[in-house]
mmCIF file of C-alpha atoms in Angstrom:
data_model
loop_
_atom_site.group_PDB
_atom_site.id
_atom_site.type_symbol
_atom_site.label_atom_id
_atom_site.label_comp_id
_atom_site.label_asym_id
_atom_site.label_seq_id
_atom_site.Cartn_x
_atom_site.Cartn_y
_atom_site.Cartn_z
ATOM 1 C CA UNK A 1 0.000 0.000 0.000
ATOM 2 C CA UNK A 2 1.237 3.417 -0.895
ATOM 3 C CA UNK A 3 1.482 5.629 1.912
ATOM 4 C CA UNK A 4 2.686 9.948 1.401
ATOM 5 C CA UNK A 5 1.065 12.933 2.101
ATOM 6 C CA UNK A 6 -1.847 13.841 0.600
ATOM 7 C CA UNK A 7 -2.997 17.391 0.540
ATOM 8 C CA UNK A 8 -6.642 17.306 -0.841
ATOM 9 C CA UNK A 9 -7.435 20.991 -0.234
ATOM 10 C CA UNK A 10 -6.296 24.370 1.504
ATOM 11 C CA UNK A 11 -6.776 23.007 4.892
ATOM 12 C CA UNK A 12 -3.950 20.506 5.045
ATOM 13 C CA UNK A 13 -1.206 22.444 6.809
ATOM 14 C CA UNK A 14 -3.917 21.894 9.670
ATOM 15 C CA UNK A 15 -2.706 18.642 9.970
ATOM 16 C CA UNK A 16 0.903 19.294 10.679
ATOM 17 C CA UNK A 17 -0.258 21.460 13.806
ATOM 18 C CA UNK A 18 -2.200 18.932 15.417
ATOM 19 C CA UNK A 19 -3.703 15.893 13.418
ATOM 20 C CA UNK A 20 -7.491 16.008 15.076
ATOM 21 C CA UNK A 21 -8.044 19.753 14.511
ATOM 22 C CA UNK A 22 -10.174 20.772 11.705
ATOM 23 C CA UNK A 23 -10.141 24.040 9.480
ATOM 24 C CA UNK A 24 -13.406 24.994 11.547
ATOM 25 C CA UNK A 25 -12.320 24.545 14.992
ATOM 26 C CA UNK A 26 -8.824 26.103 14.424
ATOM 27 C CA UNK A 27 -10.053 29.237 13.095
ATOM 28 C CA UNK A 28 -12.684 29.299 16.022
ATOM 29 C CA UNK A 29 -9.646 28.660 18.086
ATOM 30 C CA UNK A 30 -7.748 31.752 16.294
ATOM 31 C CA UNK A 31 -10.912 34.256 16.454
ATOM 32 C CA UNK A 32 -11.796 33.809 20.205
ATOM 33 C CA UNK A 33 -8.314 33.866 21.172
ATOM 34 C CA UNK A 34 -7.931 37.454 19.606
ATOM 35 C CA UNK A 35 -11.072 38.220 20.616
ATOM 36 C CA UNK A 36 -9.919 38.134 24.322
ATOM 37 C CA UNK A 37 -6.810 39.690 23.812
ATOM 38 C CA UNK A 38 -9.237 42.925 21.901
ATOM 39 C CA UNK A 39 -11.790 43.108 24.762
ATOM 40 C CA UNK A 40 -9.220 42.506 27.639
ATOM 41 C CA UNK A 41 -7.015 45.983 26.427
ATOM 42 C CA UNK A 42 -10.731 47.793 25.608
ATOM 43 C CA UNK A 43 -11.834 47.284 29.286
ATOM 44 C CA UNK A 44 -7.952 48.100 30.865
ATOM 45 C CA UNK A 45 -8.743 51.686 28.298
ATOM 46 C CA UNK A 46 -11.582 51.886 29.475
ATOM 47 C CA UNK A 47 -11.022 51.219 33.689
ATOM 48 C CA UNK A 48 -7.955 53.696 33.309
ATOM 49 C CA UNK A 49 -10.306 56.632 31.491
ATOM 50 C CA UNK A 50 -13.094 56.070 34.318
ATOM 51 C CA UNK A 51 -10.731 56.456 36.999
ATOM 52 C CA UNK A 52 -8.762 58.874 36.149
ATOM 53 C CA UNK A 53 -11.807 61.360 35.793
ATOM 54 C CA UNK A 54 -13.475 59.992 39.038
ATOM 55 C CA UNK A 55 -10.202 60.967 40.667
ATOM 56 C CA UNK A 56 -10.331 64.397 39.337
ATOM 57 C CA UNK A 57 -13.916 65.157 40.076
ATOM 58 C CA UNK A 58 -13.682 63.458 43.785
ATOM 59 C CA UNK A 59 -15.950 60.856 43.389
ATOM 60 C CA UNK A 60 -14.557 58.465 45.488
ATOM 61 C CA UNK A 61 -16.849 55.823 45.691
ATOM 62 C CA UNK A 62 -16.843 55.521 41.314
ATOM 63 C CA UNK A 63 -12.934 55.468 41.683
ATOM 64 C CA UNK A 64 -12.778 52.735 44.221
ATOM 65 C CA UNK A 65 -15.044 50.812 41.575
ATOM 66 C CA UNK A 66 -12.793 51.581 38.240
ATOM 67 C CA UNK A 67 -9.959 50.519 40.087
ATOM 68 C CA UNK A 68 -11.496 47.177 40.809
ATOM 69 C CA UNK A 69 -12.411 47.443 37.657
ATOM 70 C CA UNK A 70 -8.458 48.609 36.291
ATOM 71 C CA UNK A 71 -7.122 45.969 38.710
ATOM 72 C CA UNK A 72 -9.393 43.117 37.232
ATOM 73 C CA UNK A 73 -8.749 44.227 33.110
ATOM 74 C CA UNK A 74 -4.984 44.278 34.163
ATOM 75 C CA UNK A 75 -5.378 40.331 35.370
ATOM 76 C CA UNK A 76 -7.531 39.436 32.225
ATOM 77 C CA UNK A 77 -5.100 41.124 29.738
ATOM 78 C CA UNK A 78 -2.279 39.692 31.736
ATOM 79 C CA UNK A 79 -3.434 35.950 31.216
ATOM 80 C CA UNK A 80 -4.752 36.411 27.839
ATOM 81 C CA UNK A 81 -0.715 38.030 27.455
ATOM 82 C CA UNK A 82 0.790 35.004 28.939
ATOM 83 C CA UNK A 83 -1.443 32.909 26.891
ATOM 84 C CA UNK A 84 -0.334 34.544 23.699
ATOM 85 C CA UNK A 85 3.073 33.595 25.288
ATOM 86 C CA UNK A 86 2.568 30.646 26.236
ATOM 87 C CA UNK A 87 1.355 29.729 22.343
ATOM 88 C CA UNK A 88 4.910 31.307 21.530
ATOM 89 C CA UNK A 89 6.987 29.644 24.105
ATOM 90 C CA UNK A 90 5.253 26.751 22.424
ATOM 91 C CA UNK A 91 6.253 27.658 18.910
ATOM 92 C CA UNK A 92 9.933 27.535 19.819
ATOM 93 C CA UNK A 93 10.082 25.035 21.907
ATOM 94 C CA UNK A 94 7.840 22.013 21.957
ATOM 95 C CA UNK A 95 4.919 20.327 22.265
ATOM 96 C CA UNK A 96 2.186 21.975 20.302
ATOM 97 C CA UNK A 97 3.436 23.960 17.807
ATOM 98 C CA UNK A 98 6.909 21.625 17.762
ATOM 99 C CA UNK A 99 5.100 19.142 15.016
ATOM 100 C CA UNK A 100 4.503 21.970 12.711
ATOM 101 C CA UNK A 101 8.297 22.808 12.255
ATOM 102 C CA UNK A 102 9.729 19.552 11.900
ATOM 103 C CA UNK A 103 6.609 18.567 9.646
ATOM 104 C CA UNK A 104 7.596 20.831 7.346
ATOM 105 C CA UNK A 105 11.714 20.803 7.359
ATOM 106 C CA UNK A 106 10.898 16.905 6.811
ATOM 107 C CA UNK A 107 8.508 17.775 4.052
ATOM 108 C CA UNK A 108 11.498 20.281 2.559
ATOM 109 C CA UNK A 109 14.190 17.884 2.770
ATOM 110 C CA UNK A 110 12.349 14.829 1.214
ATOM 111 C CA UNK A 111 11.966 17.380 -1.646
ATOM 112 C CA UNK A 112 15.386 17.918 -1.468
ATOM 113 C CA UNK A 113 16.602 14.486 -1.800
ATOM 114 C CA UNK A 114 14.222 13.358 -4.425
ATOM 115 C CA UNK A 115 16.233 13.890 -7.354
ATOM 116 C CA UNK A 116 19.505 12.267 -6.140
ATOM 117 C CA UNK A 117 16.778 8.911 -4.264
ATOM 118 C CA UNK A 118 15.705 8.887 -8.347
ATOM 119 C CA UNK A 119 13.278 5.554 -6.729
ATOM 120 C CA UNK A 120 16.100 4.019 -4.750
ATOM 121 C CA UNK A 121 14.473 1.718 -2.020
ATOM 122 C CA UNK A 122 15.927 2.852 2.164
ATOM 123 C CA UNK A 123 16.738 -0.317 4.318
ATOM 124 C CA UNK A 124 16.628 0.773 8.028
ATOM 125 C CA UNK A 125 19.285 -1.675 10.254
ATOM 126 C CA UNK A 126 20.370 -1.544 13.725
ATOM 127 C CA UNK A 127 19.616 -3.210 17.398
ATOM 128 C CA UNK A 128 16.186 -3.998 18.298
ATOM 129 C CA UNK A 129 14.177 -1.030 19.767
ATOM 130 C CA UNK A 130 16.627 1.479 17.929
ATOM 131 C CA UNK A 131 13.474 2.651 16.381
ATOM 132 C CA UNK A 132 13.547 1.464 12.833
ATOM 133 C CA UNK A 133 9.519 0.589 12.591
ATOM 134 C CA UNK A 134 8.641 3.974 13.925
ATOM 135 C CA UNK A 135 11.074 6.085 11.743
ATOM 136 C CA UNK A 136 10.614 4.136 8.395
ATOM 137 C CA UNK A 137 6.988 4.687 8.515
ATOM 138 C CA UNK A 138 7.207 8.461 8.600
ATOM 139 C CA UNK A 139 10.410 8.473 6.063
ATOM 140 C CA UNK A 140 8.078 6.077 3.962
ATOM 141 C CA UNK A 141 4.585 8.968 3.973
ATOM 142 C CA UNK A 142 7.205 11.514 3.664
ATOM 143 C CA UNK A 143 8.657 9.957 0.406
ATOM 144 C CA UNK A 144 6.022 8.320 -0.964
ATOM 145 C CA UNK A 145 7.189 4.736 -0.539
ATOM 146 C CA UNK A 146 5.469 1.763 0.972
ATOM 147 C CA UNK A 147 6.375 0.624 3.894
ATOM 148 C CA UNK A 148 7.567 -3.076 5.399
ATOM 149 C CA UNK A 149 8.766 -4.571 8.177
ATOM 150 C CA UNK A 150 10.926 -7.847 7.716
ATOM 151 C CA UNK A 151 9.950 -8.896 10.814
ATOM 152 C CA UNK A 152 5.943 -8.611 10.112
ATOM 153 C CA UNK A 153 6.491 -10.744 6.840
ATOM 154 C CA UNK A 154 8.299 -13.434 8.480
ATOM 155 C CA UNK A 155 5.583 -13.833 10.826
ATOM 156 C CA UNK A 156 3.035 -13.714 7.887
ATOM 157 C CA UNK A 157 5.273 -16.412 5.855
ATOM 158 C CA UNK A 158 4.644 -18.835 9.087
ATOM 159 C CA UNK A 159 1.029 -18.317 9.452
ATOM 160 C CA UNK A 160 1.317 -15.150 11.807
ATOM 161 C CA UNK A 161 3.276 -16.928 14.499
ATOM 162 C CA UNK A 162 4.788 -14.186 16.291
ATOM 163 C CA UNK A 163 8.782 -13.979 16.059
ATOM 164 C CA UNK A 164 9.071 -14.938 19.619
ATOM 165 C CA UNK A 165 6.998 -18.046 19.006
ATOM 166 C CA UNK A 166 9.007 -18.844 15.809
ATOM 167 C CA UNK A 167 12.099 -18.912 17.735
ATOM 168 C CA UNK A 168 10.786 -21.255 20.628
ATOM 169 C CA UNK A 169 9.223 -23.550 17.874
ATOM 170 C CA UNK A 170 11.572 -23.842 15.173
ATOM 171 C CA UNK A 171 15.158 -22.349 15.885
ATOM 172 C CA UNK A 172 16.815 -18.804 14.939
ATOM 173 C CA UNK A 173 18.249 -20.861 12.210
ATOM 174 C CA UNK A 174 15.085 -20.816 10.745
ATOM 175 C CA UNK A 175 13.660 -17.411 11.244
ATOM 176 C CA UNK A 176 16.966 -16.080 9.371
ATOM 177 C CA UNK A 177 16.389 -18.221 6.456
ATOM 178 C CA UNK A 178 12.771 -16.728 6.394
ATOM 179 C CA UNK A 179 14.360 -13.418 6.911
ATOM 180 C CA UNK A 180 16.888 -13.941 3.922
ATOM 181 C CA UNK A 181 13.788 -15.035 1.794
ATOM 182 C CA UNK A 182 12.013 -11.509 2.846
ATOM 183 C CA UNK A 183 14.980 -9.490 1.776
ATOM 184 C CA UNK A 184 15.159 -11.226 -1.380
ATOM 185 C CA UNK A 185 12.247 -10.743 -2.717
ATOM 186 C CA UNK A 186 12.288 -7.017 -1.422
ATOM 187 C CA UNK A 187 15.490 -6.441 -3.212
ATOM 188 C CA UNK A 188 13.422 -6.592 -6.227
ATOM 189 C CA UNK A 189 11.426 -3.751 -5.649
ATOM 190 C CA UNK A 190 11.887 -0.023 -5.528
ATOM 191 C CA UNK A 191 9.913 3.220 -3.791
ATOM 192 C CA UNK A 192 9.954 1.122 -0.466
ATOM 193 C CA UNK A 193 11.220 1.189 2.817
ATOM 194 C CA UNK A 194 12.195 -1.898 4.890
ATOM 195 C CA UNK A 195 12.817 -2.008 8.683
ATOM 196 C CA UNK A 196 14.712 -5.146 9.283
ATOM 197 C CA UNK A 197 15.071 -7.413 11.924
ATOM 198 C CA UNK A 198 18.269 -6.560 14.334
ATOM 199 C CA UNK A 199 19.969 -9.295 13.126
ATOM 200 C CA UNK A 200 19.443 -9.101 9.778
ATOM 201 C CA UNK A 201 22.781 -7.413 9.341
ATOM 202 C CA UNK A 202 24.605 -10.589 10.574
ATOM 203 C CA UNK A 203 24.339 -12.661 7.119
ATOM 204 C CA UNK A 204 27.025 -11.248 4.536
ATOM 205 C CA UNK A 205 24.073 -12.303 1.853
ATOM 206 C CA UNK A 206 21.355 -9.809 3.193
ATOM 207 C CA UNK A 207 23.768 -6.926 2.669
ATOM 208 C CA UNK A 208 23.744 -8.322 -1.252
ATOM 209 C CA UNK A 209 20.314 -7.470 -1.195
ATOM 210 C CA UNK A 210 19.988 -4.062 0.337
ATOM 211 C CA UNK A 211 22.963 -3.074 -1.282
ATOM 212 C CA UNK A 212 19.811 -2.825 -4.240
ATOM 213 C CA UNK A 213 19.035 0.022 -1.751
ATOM 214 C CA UNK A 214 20.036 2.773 0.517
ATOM 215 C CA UNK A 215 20.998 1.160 4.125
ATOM 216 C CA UNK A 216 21.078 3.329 6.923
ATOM 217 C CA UNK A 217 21.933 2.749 10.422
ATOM 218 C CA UNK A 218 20.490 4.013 13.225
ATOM 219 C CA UNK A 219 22.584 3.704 15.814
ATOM 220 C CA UNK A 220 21.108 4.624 19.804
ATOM 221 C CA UNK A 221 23.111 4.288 22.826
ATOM 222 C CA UNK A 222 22.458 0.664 24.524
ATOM 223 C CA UNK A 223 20.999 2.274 28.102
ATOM 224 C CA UNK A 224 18.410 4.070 26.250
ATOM 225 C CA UNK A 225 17.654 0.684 24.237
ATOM 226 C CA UNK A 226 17.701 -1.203 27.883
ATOM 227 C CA UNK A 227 15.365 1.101 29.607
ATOM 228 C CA UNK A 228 12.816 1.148 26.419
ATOM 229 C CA UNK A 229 13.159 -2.469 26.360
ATOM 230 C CA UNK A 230 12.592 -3.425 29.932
ATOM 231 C CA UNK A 231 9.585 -1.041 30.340
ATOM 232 C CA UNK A 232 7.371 -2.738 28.016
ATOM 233 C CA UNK A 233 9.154 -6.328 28.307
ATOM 234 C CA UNK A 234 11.245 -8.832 26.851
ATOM 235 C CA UNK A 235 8.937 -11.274 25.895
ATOM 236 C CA UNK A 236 8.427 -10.249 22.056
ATOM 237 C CA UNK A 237 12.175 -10.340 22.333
ATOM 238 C CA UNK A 238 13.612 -13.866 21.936
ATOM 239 C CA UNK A 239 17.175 -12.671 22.271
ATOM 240 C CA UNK A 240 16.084 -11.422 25.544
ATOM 241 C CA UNK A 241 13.883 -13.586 27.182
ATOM 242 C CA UNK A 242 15.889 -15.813 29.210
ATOM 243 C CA UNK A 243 18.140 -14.706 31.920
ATOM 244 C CA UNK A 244 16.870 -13.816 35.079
ATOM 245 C CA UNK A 245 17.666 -11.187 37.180
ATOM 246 C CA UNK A 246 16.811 -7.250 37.547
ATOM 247 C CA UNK A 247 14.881 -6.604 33.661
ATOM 248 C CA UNK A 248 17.585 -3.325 32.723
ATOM 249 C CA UNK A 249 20.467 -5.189 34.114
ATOM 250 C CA UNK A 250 19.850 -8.268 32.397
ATOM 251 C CA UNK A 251 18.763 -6.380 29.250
ATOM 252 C CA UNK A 252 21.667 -4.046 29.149
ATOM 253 C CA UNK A 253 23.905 -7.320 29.568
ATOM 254 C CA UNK A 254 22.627 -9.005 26.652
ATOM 255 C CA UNK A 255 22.466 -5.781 24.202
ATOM 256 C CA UNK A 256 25.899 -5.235 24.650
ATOM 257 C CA UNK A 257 26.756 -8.732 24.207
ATOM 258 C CA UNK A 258 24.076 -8.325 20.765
ATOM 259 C CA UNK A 259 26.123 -5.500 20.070
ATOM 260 C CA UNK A 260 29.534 -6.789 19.876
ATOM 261 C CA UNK A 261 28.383 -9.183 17.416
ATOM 262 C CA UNK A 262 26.749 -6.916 15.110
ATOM 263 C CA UNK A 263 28.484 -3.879 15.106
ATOM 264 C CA UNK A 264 31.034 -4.232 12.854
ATOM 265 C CA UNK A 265 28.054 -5.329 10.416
ATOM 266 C CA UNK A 266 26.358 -2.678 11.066
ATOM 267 C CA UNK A 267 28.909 -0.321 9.881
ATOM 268 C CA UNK A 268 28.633 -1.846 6.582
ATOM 269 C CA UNK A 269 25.823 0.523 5.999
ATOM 270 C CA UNK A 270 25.701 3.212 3.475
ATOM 271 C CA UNK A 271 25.056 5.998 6.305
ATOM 272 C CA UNK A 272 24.888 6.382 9.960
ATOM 273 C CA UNK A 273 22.021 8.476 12.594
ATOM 274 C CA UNK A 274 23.826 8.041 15.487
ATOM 275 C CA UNK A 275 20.745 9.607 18.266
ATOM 276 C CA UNK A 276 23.649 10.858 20.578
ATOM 277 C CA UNK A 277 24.737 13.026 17.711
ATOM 278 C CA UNK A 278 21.001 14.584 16.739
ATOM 279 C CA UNK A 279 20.483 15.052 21.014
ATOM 280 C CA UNK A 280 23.905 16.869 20.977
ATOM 281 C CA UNK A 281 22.672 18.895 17.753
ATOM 282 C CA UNK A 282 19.056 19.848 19.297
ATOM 283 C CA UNK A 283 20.378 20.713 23.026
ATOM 284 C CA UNK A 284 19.003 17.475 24.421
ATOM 285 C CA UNK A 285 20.815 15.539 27.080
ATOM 286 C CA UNK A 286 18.476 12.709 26.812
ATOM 287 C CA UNK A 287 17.722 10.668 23.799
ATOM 288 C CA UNK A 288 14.546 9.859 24.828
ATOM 289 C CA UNK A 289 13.754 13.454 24.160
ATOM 290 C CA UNK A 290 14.435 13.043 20.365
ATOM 291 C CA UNK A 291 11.134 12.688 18.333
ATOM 292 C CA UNK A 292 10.633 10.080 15.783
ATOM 293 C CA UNK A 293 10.254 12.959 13.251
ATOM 294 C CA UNK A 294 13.838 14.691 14.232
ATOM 295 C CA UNK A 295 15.347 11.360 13.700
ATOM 296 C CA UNK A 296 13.676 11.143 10.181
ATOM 297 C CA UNK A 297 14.666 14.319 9.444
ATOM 298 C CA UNK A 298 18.407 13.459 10.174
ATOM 299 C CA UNK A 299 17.783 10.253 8.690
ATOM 300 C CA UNK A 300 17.234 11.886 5.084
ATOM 301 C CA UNK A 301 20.412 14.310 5.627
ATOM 302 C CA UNK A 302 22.693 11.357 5.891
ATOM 303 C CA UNK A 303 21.225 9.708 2.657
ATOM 304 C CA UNK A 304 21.575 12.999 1.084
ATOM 305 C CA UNK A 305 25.280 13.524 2.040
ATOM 306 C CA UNK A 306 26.047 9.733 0.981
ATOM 307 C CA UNK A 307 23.651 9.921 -1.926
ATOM 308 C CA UNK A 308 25.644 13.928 -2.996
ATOM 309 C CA UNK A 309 28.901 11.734 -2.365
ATOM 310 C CA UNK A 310 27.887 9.190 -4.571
ATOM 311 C CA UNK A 311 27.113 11.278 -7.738
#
């Protein structure tokens, strides 16, 4: 299935600032928002006018009333203020208005890197939990490719028996034979990108076949991978599942015993998106704090400077 963006009329920027909000209810949003910043600075006007002739003429009783009044415009035009702010604050920094930019620096670099992609299929590699399901999806609606997971096709080829079940049942020998078999066949295709299994870069003949590709790896420090990991469990993790002990511990142990296998293999890849690097670049100290979308976003910059170095 072909997945992009589709922009069937004027209202589809909407979209990029917050995916349930309508044309209708934004601008309903936008009007009533101004329209309490307008009547919040008439009645401060107004309470200031009012008092400042009740002062004049002695009427203290009026005076004591506009300056209830001046007191209470001030606090209404001071929160609609901070609200207007606030929406600001937003803009620059995060979670509402945040979408919106990277939305559209994504959109502007996937038009970028169209004419040197010319079709060219992306194969996303790296450990399990790096992310590769998540970020191929939006590079694939970004670039107009369909999207596939290796993993999701193995389990179709054996009658939709989970990975972790394929493992118990019939070996690891046999799920990367299966896996091979995927790759193979996806080789022969263009306009798609494949998230692979995180050991799909261990077999020297799966590289033949995304070599028909772009491979990218996206590499994420292993304590962010164990603390992802052992929140949500190991037991859709087969690689995982069977020593005992504290669930980070025991997870960080085996990733970076995964790791020293694979790494070297995983260099093989035409570019790298290390998530330390794109943290370092946005001012994060975390990696959890990196959005799917930023790491898309650097994503595409690597294939373009590999893609640049290869013409």
């Amino acid at each position: 299935m072909e997945m992009g963006f589709v922009f069937k009329d004027s209202s589809w920027w909407l979209s990029l600032f917050w995916p349930a909000l309508d044309a209708k209810t934004f601008l309903m949003y936008v009007f009533f928002s101004l329209l309490i910043d307008v009547v919040s600075l008439a009645l401060l006007t107004w309470a200031f006018t009012v008092t400042r002739i009740a002062w004049k003429k002695g009427r203290s009783r009026k005076a004591v009333v506009s300056v209830a009044l001046l007191t209470w415009a001030f606090t209404v035009t001071g929160v609609a203020r901070k609200k207007g702010r606030n929406r600001k604050a937003t803009l620059e920094t995060g979670s509402f208005h945040a979408p919106f930019n990277e939305a559209l620096i994504l959109k502007n670099k996937s038009q970028e890197i169209e004419p040197y992609l010319n079709g060219r299929s992306i194969y996303l590699v790296g450990m399990m939990g790096s992310g590769k399901t998540t970020v191929g999806q939006i590079l694939s609606q970004v670039v107009g490719y369909s999207f596939f997971d290796s993993d999701s096709l193995v389990e179709q080829e054996v009658d939709g028996t989970s990975v972790a079940d394929i493992f118990k049942l019939y070996g690891e020998c046999f799920f990367r034979d299966k896996e091979t078999e995927v790759l193979h066949r996806l080789s022969l295709r263009r306009h798609i990108v494949v998230s692979t299994g995180g050991g799909a870069a261990i077999r020297s003949i799966n590289w033949k076949y995304m070599s028909k590709g772009i491979s990218v790896w996206l590499d994420a420090p292993l304590e962010a991978l164990a603390e992802r990991i052992a929140a949500v469990g190991t037991s859709s993790r087969p690689l995982l599942h069977h020593e005992s002990g504290d669930a980070y511990m025991k997870t960080l142990r085996r990733l970076y015993s995964l790791y020293e296998e694979r790494v070297e293999a995983y260099a093989n890849a035409n570019a790298r998106v290390s998530l330390e690097n794109i943290a370092a670049k946005l001012g994060h100290t975390d990696v959890s704090d990196l959005t799917p979308t930023a790491i898309a976003i650097e994503t595409l910059e690597q294939i373009e400077g590999y893609l640049k170095e290869e013409w």
